């Protein structure tokens, strides 16, 4: 299997604070195509910071990140935006969706940014929404969906652009246990079916159990890295 | 999809959007109504001026306008009048003698312009007869000898009344001083006090005998066209036919003894635009002509020009009125512009709030791959839509109000004194043209775009990582 993400001696120091925070500290790590990996660790250990760096949402202080062999740490803001659009799917803890659009429109939106044809957008949005079990909620706006349903739309949206990998920062943090279970099952299934790499952070031990690789961070460093 | 998102986003906070929308609407209604009232007053003023004072188009002998001497009458005026009457768009034509004179009622002389008119044809080009109240005589309908019609303002100044005598001192065609006694047979009053004090009317036939003019000899031909007629094209046709220039080229060609080089005629004929030149401009042109002309030739050409005709639309004849009309366009820009500027600050403020409220959402949009250009466009569109919604509401309300007010008119009696002296009517029918609404819509869109610049800039300056993380 090929390496989708390769990280070498990555550092992120937040300097805007009174005391500089070394949120990611000389961290090296790599991910291969098709992984289903969890990043865990105590609050403040640097999970979100790491995911933001991998996702090109923020720039590292030091170190390298290669995505499919391309160093993204030298990218301009515009290049990073394109990188995210074409290669990375995002699922956040909340506020994932555009509130004025329906589930279907939210999923189609990202494909419109990619200039996909109307027919292709329709077909893929429906296919994905069916896959996440929302066949009957396609034309409903986020405000009329439960938290779990909204997160499932977010997963569908993240997959719609056919990314190389999906980054999900605590996607289940706001969900009850049965919704968490459903979302994880869907993610697992899509990981198997579409072969898309999933990297997600979590505090939840039940979520960790689903992962096939668990990376534990502490003070911005990798403490343990176990493939199950 | 960005367009539909932007539109839908406006209605997320309905109360706030409606407040902004109504602020814009109310501001615009105030601005549009003010401009419409001024516009209406001016249009009315122009309409009345055309119908009583100026006419739609005036013709004079070219050099009469430079120096109004009695002998500078229009050549072939009778034929020209007949020709003009054939035009479908012309309602009526009238020839006038127009002479400077002193008028005296026994309490000191005053300067006046004596208009010698044919009572019948004059009545068709000018509404002036309507401005004579029943109690103050009528339009040449008495059997007084040498009747004259003057304004009530002039009558006051001269201290004369109906049937009283006034003496006119003027110069006849041969340049000799003539004095004659007239009797006031009618007293008129228009809204324009300056016009009133200046002009007096007598019968053409009487002046002709008194001063030695022929029957069809006039200083001025006035025509009234239909209201929707294209004045420019009518005046161009008249210029082509009768202007100083066209008569001149014919004259030059016909004057065999005038040894004028054919290249000179060609030079003047080549340029069609020359037909619209007036006498003064023609003089200038002659000075600048590339050909070397002998002094005698120049004189001959000028004499030929002098006998030509200058054609003036009301805009040429009353340039100050045309200028006011031109400034009216600017007034719209200034009035509505200032209102929109003030509203613009409110819009900027609102959109900054919108951006601030949606930091997380903008972060998410940028994170999933919406580039800065699109984010910027979305904020601009949202602002423009909000402004336009207010703009359209304002325009709809204004047009309903204006169409209602333009039926009943607005009475400005309290302001009447000042208004009257400038010839403005006291009952105003607000008016605003379709093209003005289009201008306003464009201004509203521009306001939206400009107001969006800073908030949109704020939005794209967000760092997606921080924005997504923000609470
Ligand atoms: N924008 C920032 N400016 C300054 N310090 C920051 C910023 N973002 C994060 N930090 C700090 O960096 C460290 C790592 O934070 P991060 O959010 O990555 O941890 P986390 O593992 O995601 O925590 P949690 O489980 O609570 O989400 C923390 O000490 C945090 O306070
Ligand atoms: Mg976190």
Coordinates of C-alpha atoms in Angstrom, one line a residue, chain B residues 76-242:
Chain B
X76 CA -39.6 84.4 -47.8
X77 CA -41.2 84.0 -44.4
X78 CA -44.6 83.4 -45.9
X79 CA -43.3 80.4 -47.9
X80 CA -41.4 79.0 -45.0
X81 CA -44.5 79.1 -42.8
X82 CA -46.5 77.3 -45.4
X83 CA -43.8 74.6 -45.7
X84 CA -43.5 74.1 -42.0
X85 CA -47.3 73.8 -41.6
X86 CA -47.1 70.7 -43.8
X87 CA -45.2 68.8 -41.1
X88 CA -47.3 66.3 -39.3
X89 CA -45.8 66.9 -35.9
X90 CA -46.3 70.7 -36.1
X91 CA -49.5 71.9 -34.4
X92 CA -49.3 75.5 -35.4
X93 CA -47.0 78.2 -36.8
X94 CA -47.1 81.9 -36.3
X95 CA -45.0 84.8 -37.6
X96 CA -44.2 87.7 -35.3
X97 CA -42.7 91.1 -35.6
X98 CA -40.5 91.7 -32.6
X99 CA -39.3 95.1 -31.8
X100 CA -37.6 96.8 -28.9
X101 CA -39.5 99.9 -27.8
X102 CA -40.1 102.3 -24.9
X103 CA -43.5 102.2 -23.4
X104 CA -44.9 105.1 -21.4
X105 CA -48.2 105.5 -19.6
X106 CA -47.5 109.1 -18.6
X107 CA -45.4 108.3 -15.5
X108 CA -42.1 107.7 -17.1
X109 CA -40.9 105.3 -19.8
X110 CA -39.9 101.7 -19.5
X111 CA -38.2 99.3 -22.0
X112 CA -40.4 96.6 -23.5
X113 CA -40.4 94.1 -26.3
X114 CA -43.3 94.6 -28.7
X115 CA -44.6 91.5 -30.3
X116 CA -46.6 92.0 -33.4
X117 CA -48.8 89.0 -33.8
X118 CA -51.6 87.8 -35.9
X119 CA -54.3 87.2 -33.2
X120 CA -55.6 84.0 -34.8
X121 CA -52.4 82.2 -35.6
X122 CA -50.9 83.4 -32.3
X123 CA -53.7 81.8 -30.4
X124 CA -52.8 78.5 -31.9
X125 CA -49.1 78.6 -30.9
X126 CA -49.4 80.3 -27.6
X127 CA -51.6 79.9 -24.6
X128 CA -51.0 83.5 -23.5
X129 CA -54.7 84.4 -24.2
X130 CA -55.7 82.1 -21.4
X131 CA -53.8 84.2 -19.0
X132 CA -56.1 87.2 -19.4
X133 CA -58.8 87.1 -16.8
X134 CA -62.4 87.9 -18.0
X135 CA -62.5 91.0 -15.9
X136 CA -59.3 92.4 -17.6
X137 CA -60.3 92.5 -21.2
X138 CA -59.5 89.8 -23.7
X139 CA -57.3 88.7 -26.6
X140 CA -57.8 91.5 -29.2
X141 CA -61.6 91.2 -29.1
X142 CA -62.4 94.8 -28.4
X143 CA -62.9 97.5 -31.1
X144 CA -60.4 99.9 -29.6
X145 CA -58.1 101.6 -32.1
X146 CA -54.5 100.4 -31.8
X147 CA -55.2 97.8 -29.1
X148 CA -52.3 96.6 -26.9
X149 CA -52.1 93.7 -24.4
X150 CA -49.8 94.2 -21.5
X151 CA -49.2 92.3 -18.2
X152 CA -50.7 93.3 -14.9
X153 CA -47.3 93.8 -13.5
X154 CA -46.3 96.2 -16.3
X155 CA -49.7 97.9 -15.9
X156 CA -48.9 98.5 -12.2
X157 CA -45.5 99.9 -13.1
X158 CA -46.9 102.2 -15.8
X159 CA -49.9 103.0 -13.6
X160 CA -52.4 102.3 -16.3
X161 CA -55.5 100.1 -16.5
X162 CA -57.8 98.7 -19.0
X163 CA -58.7 101.1 -21.9
X164 CA -56.0 103.5 -20.8
X165 CA -53.6 105.0 -23.3
X166 CA -49.9 104.1 -23.6
X167 CA -47.3 105.6 -25.9
X168 CA -44.9 103.4 -27.8
X169 CA -41.6 104.8 -29.1
X170 CA -39.8 102.6 -31.7
X171 CA -37.8 102.6 -34.8
X172 CA -39.3 101.8 -38.2
X173 CA -37.8 99.6 -40.9
X174 CA -36.0 102.5 -42.4
X175 CA -34.5 103.4 -39.0
X176 CA -36.6 106.4 -38.3
X177 CA -38.1 107.1 -34.8
X178 CA -41.9 106.6 -34.6
X179 CA -44.2 107.3 -31.7
X180 CA -47.7 105.9 -31.5
X181 CA -50.6 105.8 -29.0
X182 CA -52.1 102.4 -28.1
X183 CA -54.9 101.5 -25.8
X184 CA -54.8 98.6 -23.3
X185 CA -57.4 96.1 -24.4
X186 CA -56.3 93.2 -22.3
X187 CA -54.1 92.5 -19.2
X188 CA -52.5 89.2 -18.7
X189 CA -50.6 87.6 -15.9
X190 CA -48.5 84.5 -16.1
X191 CA -46.4 82.8 -13.4
X192 CA -43.2 84.4 -14.8
X193 CA -42.9 87.9 -13.6
X194 CA -39.8 88.7 -15.6
X195 CA -41.5 87.6 -18.8
X196 CA -44.6 89.6 -17.9
X197 CA -42.7 92.9 -17.3
X198 CA -40.9 92.6 -20.6
X199 CA -43.4 91.7 -23.3
X200 CA -46.4 93.5 -24.8
X201 CA -48.6 92.4 -27.7
X202 CA -50.0 94.3 -30.5
X203 CA -51.7 93.3 -33.8
X204 CA -49.3 92.6 -36.7
X205 CA -51.4 94.4 -39.3
X206 CA -51.2 97.6 -37.3
X207 CA -47.5 97.5 -36.8
X208 CA -47.0 96.7 -40.5
X209 CA -48.8 99.9 -41.6
X210 CA -47.2 101.9 -38.8
X211 CA -43.6 100.9 -39.4
X212 CA -43.6 100.0 -43.1
X213 CA -43.3 96.2 -43.1
X214 CA -44.9 93.9 -45.7
X215 CA -47.6 91.5 -45.0
X216 CA -45.4 88.4 -44.7
X217 CA -42.5 90.1 -43.1
X218 CA -41.5 88.7 -39.7
X219 CA -38.6 88.8 -37.3
X220 CA -39.5 85.5 -35.7
X221 CA -41.4 82.4 -36.7
X222 CA -42.6 80.3 -33.8
X223 CA -43.9 76.8 -34.1
X224 CA -45.6 74.5 -31.6
X225 CA -45.1 70.8 -32.0
X226 CA -46.9 67.9 -30.6
X227 CA -45.6 67.0 -27.1
X228 CA -44.1 63.8 -28.1
X229 CA -42.5 65.1 -31.3
X230 CA -38.8 64.6 -31.8
X231 CA -37.6 68.2 -31.7
X232 CA -34.1 67.4 -32.7
X233 CA -35.1 65.8 -35.9
X234 CA -37.6 68.5 -36.8
X235 CA -35.1 71.2 -36.1
X236 CA -32.4 69.3 -38.1
X237 CA -34.7 69.2 -41.1
X238 CA -35.4 72.9 -40.8
X239 CA -31.8 73.6 -40.5
X240 CA -30.9 71.6 -43.5
X241 CA -33.5 73.5 -45.5
X242 CA -33.3 77.0 -44.1

